[in-house]
Amino acid sequence: MKFRHAISQKNSDLQNIPSGYKRLGNYIFLRSQHILEKEMGEVILDIFNWCEGVYQYITTVGESRVPKLRYLAGSSNTLIVHRENGVKYMFDFSRVMFSGGNSGLRKKLVEVVKDGEVLVDMFAAIGNLSLQVLHYREVCGVLIERDPETFRYL
């Protein structure tokens, strides 16, 4: 069942239901130009039993791209573990940005980078693009991140 349809089936009064969502760890993130009702978060928690919390993604702020989020429902704990392709990323999603949409690129990098190469990742963030290569390839890695808050999770 499609996301929007599933929500409207549970509560037909809800408006501006996004067509989909982004998942990080056990949290759902919604994008919308409209301020979403907290009731939508409660409905999502009811539909997706694995979901611990629901947030609305608003934008990113500053050079470090700190996420601006709006809490809708569930757990307010923002420190999560996100698993992808056998690698665990632990970070506070309210303080650092993680682009779940780059999962295909991360897989491709594991294929492209060969054992014995040197990997240099400037602006490494939390290792979004590098950790999977370091996990699956025998390479020497140098990861550089200038933001101290982001570096904490690298």
JSON list of C-alpha atoms in Angstrom, two decimals:
[
{"chain": "A", "resi": 1, "resn": "MET", "atom": "CA", "xyz": [0.00, 0.00, 0.00]},
{"chain": "A", "resi": 2, "resn": "LYS", "atom": "CA", "xyz": [1.34, 3.45, -0.87]},
{"chain": "A", "resi": 3, "resn": "PHE", "atom": "CA", "xyz": [2.43, 5.71, 1.98]},
{"chain": "A", "resi": 4, "resn": "ARG", "atom": "CA", "xyz": [-0.05, 8.54, 1.34]},
{"chain": "A", "resi": 5, "resn": "HIS", "atom": "CA", "xyz": [-2.93, 6.13, 0.86]},
{"chain": "A", "resi": 6, "resn": "ALA", "atom": "CA", "xyz": [-2.11, 4.20, 4.06]},
{"chain": "A", "resi": 7, "resn": "ILE", "atom": "CA", "xyz": [-2.17, 7.40, 6.13]},
{"chain": "A", "resi": 8, "resn": "SER", "atom": "CA", "xyz": [-5.38, 8.72, 4.59]},
{"chain": "A", "resi": 9, "resn": "GLN", "atom": "CA", "xyz": [-7.03, 5.33, 5.22]},
{"chain": "A", "resi": 10, "resn": "LYS", "atom": "CA", "xyz": [-6.27, 5.69, 8.94]},
{"chain": "A", "resi": 11, "resn": "ASN", "atom": "CA", "xyz": [-7.27, 9.35, 9.14]},
{"chain": "A", "resi": 12, "resn": "SER", "atom": "CA", "xyz": [-9.04, 10.95, 6.19]},
{"chain": "A", "resi": 13, "resn": "ASP", "atom": "CA", "xyz": [-8.99, 14.39, 7.86]},
{"chain": "A", "resi": 14, "resn": "LEU", "atom": "CA", "xyz": [-5.21, 14.78, 7.53]},
{"chain": "A", "resi": 15, "resn": "GLN", "atom": "CA", "xyz": [-4.05, 17.27, 4.88]},
{"chain": "A", "resi": 16, "resn": "ASN", "atom": "CA", "xyz": [-0.79, 17.67, 2.92]},
{"chain": "A", "resi": 17, "resn": "ILE", "atom": "CA", "xyz": [0.31, 14.06, 3.35]},
{"chain": "A", "resi": 18, "resn": "PRO", "atom": "CA", "xyz": [3.74, 13.59, 1.73]},
{"chain": "A", "resi": 19, "resn": "SER", "atom": "CA", "xyz": [4.03, 10.96, -1.00]},
{"chain": "A", "resi": 20, "resn": "GLY", "atom": "CA", "xyz": [6.82, 9.16, 0.84]},
{"chain": "A", "resi": 21, "resn": "TYR", "atom": "CA", "xyz": [9.38, 9.31, 3.60]},
{"chain": "A", "resi": 22, "resn": "LYS", "atom": "CA", "xyz": [13.06, 8.90, 4.37]},
{"chain": "A", "resi": 23, "resn": "ARG", "atom": "CA", "xyz": [14.11, 6.30, 6.92]},
{"chain": "A", "resi": 24, "resn": "LEU", "atom": "CA", "xyz": [17.18, 6.61, 9.12]},
{"chain": "A", "resi": 25, "resn": "GLY", "atom": "CA", "xyz": [17.53, 3.95, 11.76]},
{"chain": "A", "resi": 26, "resn": "ASN", "atom": "CA", "xyz": [14.05, 3.43, 13.15]},
{"chain": "A", "resi": 27, "resn": "TYR", "atom": "CA", "xyz": [12.90, 6.98, 12.48]},
{"chain": "A", "resi": 28, "resn": "ILE", "atom": "CA", "xyz": [10.78, 8.42, 9.69]},
{"chain": "A", "resi": 29, "resn": "PHE", "atom": "CA", "xyz": [11.49, 11.85, 8.20]},
{"chain": "A", "resi": 30, "resn": "LEU", "atom": "CA", "xyz": [8.87, 13.66, 6.16]},
{"chain": "A", "resi": 31, "resn": "ARG", "atom": "CA", "xyz": [9.36, 16.50, 3.68]},
{"chain": "A", "resi": 32, "resn": "SER", "atom": "CA", "xyz": [6.65, 19.03, 3.00]},
{"chain": "A", "resi": 33, "resn": "GLN", "atom": "CA", "xyz": [6.33, 22.74, 2.28]},
{"chain": "A", "resi": 34, "resn": "HIS", "atom": "CA", "xyz": [3.45, 22.75, 4.76]},
{"chain": "A", "resi": 35, "resn": "ILE", "atom": "CA", "xyz": [3.63, 22.45, 8.52]},
{"chain": "A", "resi": 36, "resn": "LEU", "atom": "CA", "xyz": [2.49, 18.89, 9.16]},
{"chain": "A", "resi": 37, "resn": "GLU", "atom": "CA", "xyz": [0.07, 18.03, 11.94]},
{"chain": "A", "resi": 38, "resn": "LYS", "atom": "CA", "xyz": [1.40, 16.09, 14.91]},
{"chain": "A", "resi": 39, "resn": "GLU", "atom": "CA", "xyz": [-1.55, 13.74, 14.43]},
{"chain": "A", "resi": 40, "resn": "MET", "atom": "CA", "xyz": [0.14, 12.56, 11.22]},
{"chain": "A", "resi": 41, "resn": "GLY", "atom": "CA", "xyz": [3.11, 11.40, 13.27]},
{"chain": "A", "resi": 42, "resn": "GLU", "atom": "CA", "xyz": [0.80, 9.43, 15.58]},
{"chain": "A", "resi": 43, "resn": "VAL", "atom": "CA", "xyz": [-0.87, 7.75, 12.59]},
{"chain": "A", "resi": 44, "resn": "ILE", "atom": "CA", "xyz": [2.54, 6.83, 11.13]},
{"chain": "A", "resi": 45, "resn": "LEU", "atom": "CA", "xyz": [3.61, 5.27, 14.45]},
{"chain": "A", "resi": 46, "resn": "ASP", "atom": "CA", "xyz": [0.42, 3.24, 14.40]},
{"chain": "A", "resi": 47, "resn": "ILE", "atom": "CA", "xyz": [1.01, 2.00, 10.82]},
{"chain": "A", "resi": 48, "resn": "PHE", "atom": "CA", "xyz": [4.75, 1.26, 11.01]},
{"chain": "A", "resi": 49, "resn": "ASN", "atom": "CA", "xyz": [5.40, -0.79, 14.15]},
{"chain": "A", "resi": 50, "resn": "TRP", "atom": "CA", "xyz": [9.19, -0.55, 13.67]},
{"chain": "A", "resi": 51, "resn": "CYS", "atom": "CA", "xyz": [9.10, 3.26, 13.76]},
{"chain": "A", "resi": 52, "resn": "GLU", "atom": "CA", "xyz": [10.29, 4.87, 16.99]},
{"chain": "A", "resi": 53, "resn": "GLY", "atom": "CA", "xyz": [9.85, 8.53, 16.05]},
{"chain": "A", "resi": 54, "resn": "VAL", "atom": "CA", "xyz": [8.58, 10.84, 13.33]},
{"chain": "A", "resi": 55, "resn": "TYR", "atom": "CA", "xyz": [10.10, 14.19, 12.35]},
{"chain": "A", "resi": 56, "resn": "GLN", "atom": "CA", "xyz": [9.43, 16.73, 9.66]},
{"chain": "A", "resi": 57, "resn": "TYR", "atom": "CA", "xyz": [12.56, 17.80, 7.79]},
{"chain": "A", "resi": 58, "resn": "ILE", "atom": "CA", "xyz": [12.47, 21.57, 7.23]},
{"chain": "A", "resi": 59, "resn": "THR", "atom": "CA", "xyz": [15.90, 22.52, 5.85]},
{"chain": "A", "resi": 60, "resn": "THR", "atom": "CA", "xyz": [19.60, 22.61, 6.66]},
{"chain": "A", "resi": 61, "resn": "VAL", "atom": "CA", "xyz": [21.32, 25.61, 8.19]},
{"chain": "A", "resi": 62, "resn": "GLY", "atom": "CA", "xyz": [24.84, 26.97, 7.75]},
{"chain": "A", "resi": 63, "resn": "GLU", "atom": "CA", "xyz": [28.00, 25.69, 6.18]},
{"chain": "A", "resi": 64, "resn": "SER", "atom": "CA", "xyz": [27.87, 22.49, 8.24]},
{"chain": "A", "resi": 65, "resn": "ARG", "atom": "CA", "xyz": [24.31, 21.83, 7.00]},
{"chain": "A", "resi": 66, "resn": "VAL", "atom": "CA", "xyz": [22.80, 21.32, 10.45]},
{"chain": "A", "resi": 67, "resn": "PRO", "atom": "CA", "xyz": [19.31, 19.86, 10.00]},
{"chain": "A", "resi": 68, "resn": "LYS", "atom": "CA", "xyz": [16.32, 21.91, 11.08]},
{"chain": "A", "resi": 69, "resn": "LEU", "atom": "CA", "xyz": [13.63, 19.44, 12.11]},
{"chain": "A", "resi": 70, "resn": "ARG", "atom": "CA", "xyz": [10.16, 19.53, 13.62]},
{"chain": "A", "resi": 71, "resn": "TYR", "atom": "CA", "xyz": [9.20, 16.79, 16.09]},
{"chain": "A", "resi": 72, "resn": "LEU", "atom": "CA", "xyz": [5.87, 15.12, 15.31]},
{"chain": "A", "resi": 73, "resn": "ALA", "atom": "CA", "xyz": [5.55, 11.95, 17.41]},
{"chain": "A", "resi": 74, "resn": "GLY", "atom": "CA", "xyz": [7.24, 9.08, 19.23]},
{"chain": "A", "resi": 75, "resn": "SER", "atom": "CA", "xyz": [10.69, 9.12, 20.76]},
{"chain": "A", "resi": 76, "resn": "SER", "atom": "CA", "xyz": [12.50, 12.44, 21.02]},
{"chain": "A", "resi": 77, "resn": "ASN", "atom": "CA", "xyz": [15.88, 10.69, 21.35]},
{"chain": "A", "resi": 78, "resn": "THR", "atom": "CA", "xyz": [17.89, 11.99, 18.39]},
{"chain": "A", "resi": 79, "resn": "LEU", "atom": "CA", "xyz": [20.95, 9.74, 18.82]},
{"chain": "A", "resi": 80, "resn": "ILE", "atom": "CA", "xyz": [20.45, 6.78, 16.49]},
{"chain": "A", "resi": 81, "resn": "VAL", "atom": "CA", "xyz": [22.19, 3.87, 14.82]},
{"chain": "A", "resi": 82, "resn": "HIS", "atom": "CA", "xyz": [21.54, 3.67, 11.08]},
{"chain": "A", "resi": 83, "resn": "ARG", "atom": "CA", "xyz": [22.53, 0.44, 9.33]},
{"chain": "A", "resi": 84, "resn": "GLU", "atom": "CA", "xyz": [23.32, 0.33, 5.63]},
{"chain": "A", "resi": 85, "resn": "ASN", "atom": "CA", "xyz": [25.13, -2.31, 3.57]},
{"chain": "A", "resi": 86, "resn": "GLY", "atom": "CA", "xyz": [26.55, -3.94, 6.70]},
{"chain": "A", "resi": 87, "resn": "VAL", "atom": "CA", "xyz": [27.93, -0.71, 8.20]},
{"chain": "A", "resi": 88, "resn": "LYS", "atom": "CA", "xyz": [26.57, 1.03, 11.30]},
{"chain": "A", "resi": 89, "resn": "TYR", "atom": "CA", "xyz": [26.53, 4.82, 11.52]},
{"chain": "A", "resi": 90, "resn": "MET", "atom": "CA", "xyz": [25.85, 6.28, 14.96]},
{"chain": "A", "resi": 91, "resn": "PHE", "atom": "CA", "xyz": [24.98, 9.96, 15.05]},
{"chain": "A", "resi": 92, "resn": "ASP", "atom": "CA", "xyz": [22.62, 12.61, 16.37]},
{"chain": "A", "resi": 93, "resn": "PHE", "atom": "CA", "xyz": [20.33, 13.41, 13.46]},
{"chain": "A", "resi": 94, "resn": "SER", "atom": "CA", "xyz": [19.42, 16.78, 15.00]},
{"chain": "A", "resi": 95, "resn": "ARG", "atom": "CA", "xyz": [23.08, 17.89, 14.85]},
{"chain": "A", "resi": 96, "resn": "VAL", "atom": "CA", "xyz": [24.55, 16.34, 11.70]},
{"chain": "A", "resi": 97, "resn": "MET", "atom": "CA", "xyz": [23.29, 15.64, 8.21]},
{"chain": "A", "resi": 98, "resn": "PHE", "atom": "CA", "xyz": [23.18, 12.15, 6.73]},
{"chain": "A", "resi": 99, "resn": "SER", "atom": "CA", "xyz": [21.98, 11.72, 3.18]},
{"chain": "A", "resi": 100, "resn": "GLY", "atom": "CA", "xyz": [20.17, 8.41, 2.94]},
{"chain": "A", "resi": 101, "resn": "GLY", "atom": "CA", "xyz": [19.67, 9.09, -0.76]},
{"chain": "A", "resi": 102, "resn": "ASN", "atom": "CA", "xyz": [23.35, 8.40, -1.42]},
{"chain": "A", "resi": 103, "resn": "SER", "atom": "CA", "xyz": [23.11, 4.67, -0.63]},
{"chain": "A", "resi": 104, "resn": "GLY", "atom": "CA", "xyz": [23.57, 3.74, -4.30]},
{"chain": "A", "resi": 105, "resn": "LEU", "atom": "CA", "xyz": [26.68, 5.91, -4.54]},
{"chain": "A", "resi": 106, "resn": "ARG", "atom": "CA", "xyz": [28.11, 4.33, -1.39]},
{"chain": "A", "resi": 107, "resn": "LYS", "atom": "CA", "xyz": [27.65, 0.85, -2.90]},
{"chain": "A", "resi": 108, "resn": "LYS", "atom": "CA", "xyz": [29.25, 2.00, -6.16]},
{"chain": "A", "resi": 109, "resn": "LEU", "atom": "CA", "xyz": [32.30, 3.38, -4.34]},
{"chain": "A", "resi": 110, "resn": "VAL", "atom": "CA", "xyz": [32.90, -0.03, -2.77]},
{"chain": "A", "resi": 111, "resn": "GLU", "atom": "CA", "xyz": [32.99, -1.48, -6.29]},
{"chain": "A", "resi": 112, "resn": "VAL", "atom": "CA", "xyz": [35.20, 1.25, -7.77]},
{"chain": "A", "resi": 113, "resn": "VAL", "atom": "CA", "xyz": [37.85, 1.56, -5.05]},
{"chain": "A", "resi": 114, "resn": "LYS", "atom": "CA", "xyz": [40.34, -1.30, -5.17]},
{"chain": "A", "resi": 115, "resn": "ASP", "atom": "CA", "xyz": [42.35, -2.97, -2.42]},
{"chain": "A", "resi": 116, "resn": "GLY", "atom": "CA", "xyz": [45.69, -1.28, -1.82]},
{"chain": "A", "resi": 117, "resn": "GLU", "atom": "CA", "xyz": [44.52, 2.20, -2.83]},
{"chain": "A", "resi": 118, "resn": "VAL", "atom": "CA", "xyz": [44.64, 5.29, -0.61]},
{"chain": "A", "resi": 119, "resn": "LEU", "atom": "CA", "xyz": [41.28, 6.87, 0.15]},
{"chain": "A", "resi": 120, "resn": "VAL", "atom": "CA", "xyz": [41.26, 10.59, 1.00]},
{"chain": "A", "resi": 121, "resn": "ASP", "atom": "CA", "xyz": [37.87, 12.01, 1.91]},
{"chain": "A", "resi": 122, "resn": "MET", "atom": "CA", "xyz": [37.84, 15.76, 2.43]},
{"chain": "A", "resi": 123, "resn": "PHE", "atom": "CA", "xyz": [34.65, 17.02, 4.08]},
{"chain": "A", "resi": 124, "resn": "ALA", "atom": "CA", "xyz": [34.03, 13.46, 5.30]},
{"chain": "A", "resi": 125, "resn": "ALA", "atom": "CA", "xyz": [31.10, 14.37, 7.56]},
{"chain": "A", "resi": 126, "resn": "ILE", "atom": "CA", "xyz": [30.36, 11.18, 9.55]},
{"chain": "A", "resi": 127, "resn": "GLY", "atom": "CA", "xyz": [31.97, 8.99, 6.92]},
{"chain": "A", "resi": 128, "resn": "ASN", "atom": "CA", "xyz": [28.88, 8.95, 4.70]},
{"chain": "A", "resi": 129, "resn": "LEU", "atom": "CA", "xyz": [30.87, 8.04, 1.59]},
{"chain": "A", "resi": 130, "resn": "SER", "atom": "CA", "xyz": [33.98, 6.45, 3.11]},
{"chain": "A", "resi": 131, "resn": "LEU", "atom": "CA", "xyz": [33.06, 4.04, 5.89]},
{"chain": "A", "resi": 132, "resn": "GLN", "atom": "CA", "xyz": [31.66, 1.37, 3.60]},
{"chain": "A", "resi": 133, "resn": "VAL", "atom": "CA", "xyz": [34.80, 1.45, 1.44]},
{"chain": "A", "resi": 134, "resn": "LEU", "atom": "CA", "xyz": [36.95, 1.17, 4.58]},
{"chain": "A", "resi": 135, "resn": "HIS", "atom": "CA", "xyz": [34.80, -1.71, 5.81]},
{"chain": "A", "resi": 136, "resn": "TYR", "atom": "CA", "xyz": [34.86, -3.77, 2.59]},
{"chain": "A", "resi": 137, "resn": "ARG", "atom": "CA", "xyz": [38.23, -2.90, 1.04]},
{"chain": "A", "resi": 138, "resn": "GLU", "atom": "CA", "xyz": [41.79, -3.14, 2.30]},
{"chain": "A", "resi": 139, "resn": "VAL", "atom": "CA", "xyz": [42.69, 0.50, 1.83]},
{"chain": "A", "resi": 140, "resn": "CYS", "atom": "CA", "xyz": [44.48, 3.21, 3.74]},
{"chain": "A", "resi": 141, "resn": "GLY", "atom": "CA", "xyz": [41.97, 5.93, 4.60]},
{"chain": "A", "resi": 142, "resn": "VAL", "atom": "CA", "xyz": [42.41, 9.57, 5.53]},
{"chain": "A", "resi": 143, "resn": "LEU", "atom": "CA", "xyz": [39.14, 11.24, 6.47]},
{"chain": "A", "resi": 144, "resn": "ILE", "atom": "CA", "xyz": [39.07, 14.98, 7.03]},
{"chain": "A", "resi": 145, "resn": "GLU", "atom": "CA", "xyz": [36.21, 16.86, 8.67]},
{"chain": "A", "resi": 146, "resn": "ARG", "atom": "CA", "xyz": [36.48, 20.43, 9.93]},
{"chain": "A", "resi": 147, "resn": "ASP", "atom": "CA", "xyz": [33.26, 20.64, 11.97]},
{"chain": "A", "resi": 148, "resn": "PRO", "atom": "CA", "xyz": [33.98, 19.41, 15.53]},
{"chain": "A", "resi": 149, "resn": "GLU", "atom": "CA", "xyz": [30.37, 18.32, 16.16]},
{"chain": "A", "resi": 150, "resn": "THR", "atom": "CA", "xyz": [30.27, 16.24, 13.01]},
{"chain": "A", "resi": 151, "resn": "PHE", "atom": "CA", "xyz": [33.77, 14.88, 13.64]},
{"chain": "A", "resi": 152, "resn": "ARG", "atom": "CA", "xyz": [32.56, 13.43, 16.97]},
{"chain": "A", "resi": 153, "resn": "TYR", "atom": "CA", "xyz": [30.54, 10.86, 15.03]},
{"chain": "A", "resi": 154, "resn": "LEU", "atom": "CA", "xyz": [33.23, 9.97, 12.51]}
]
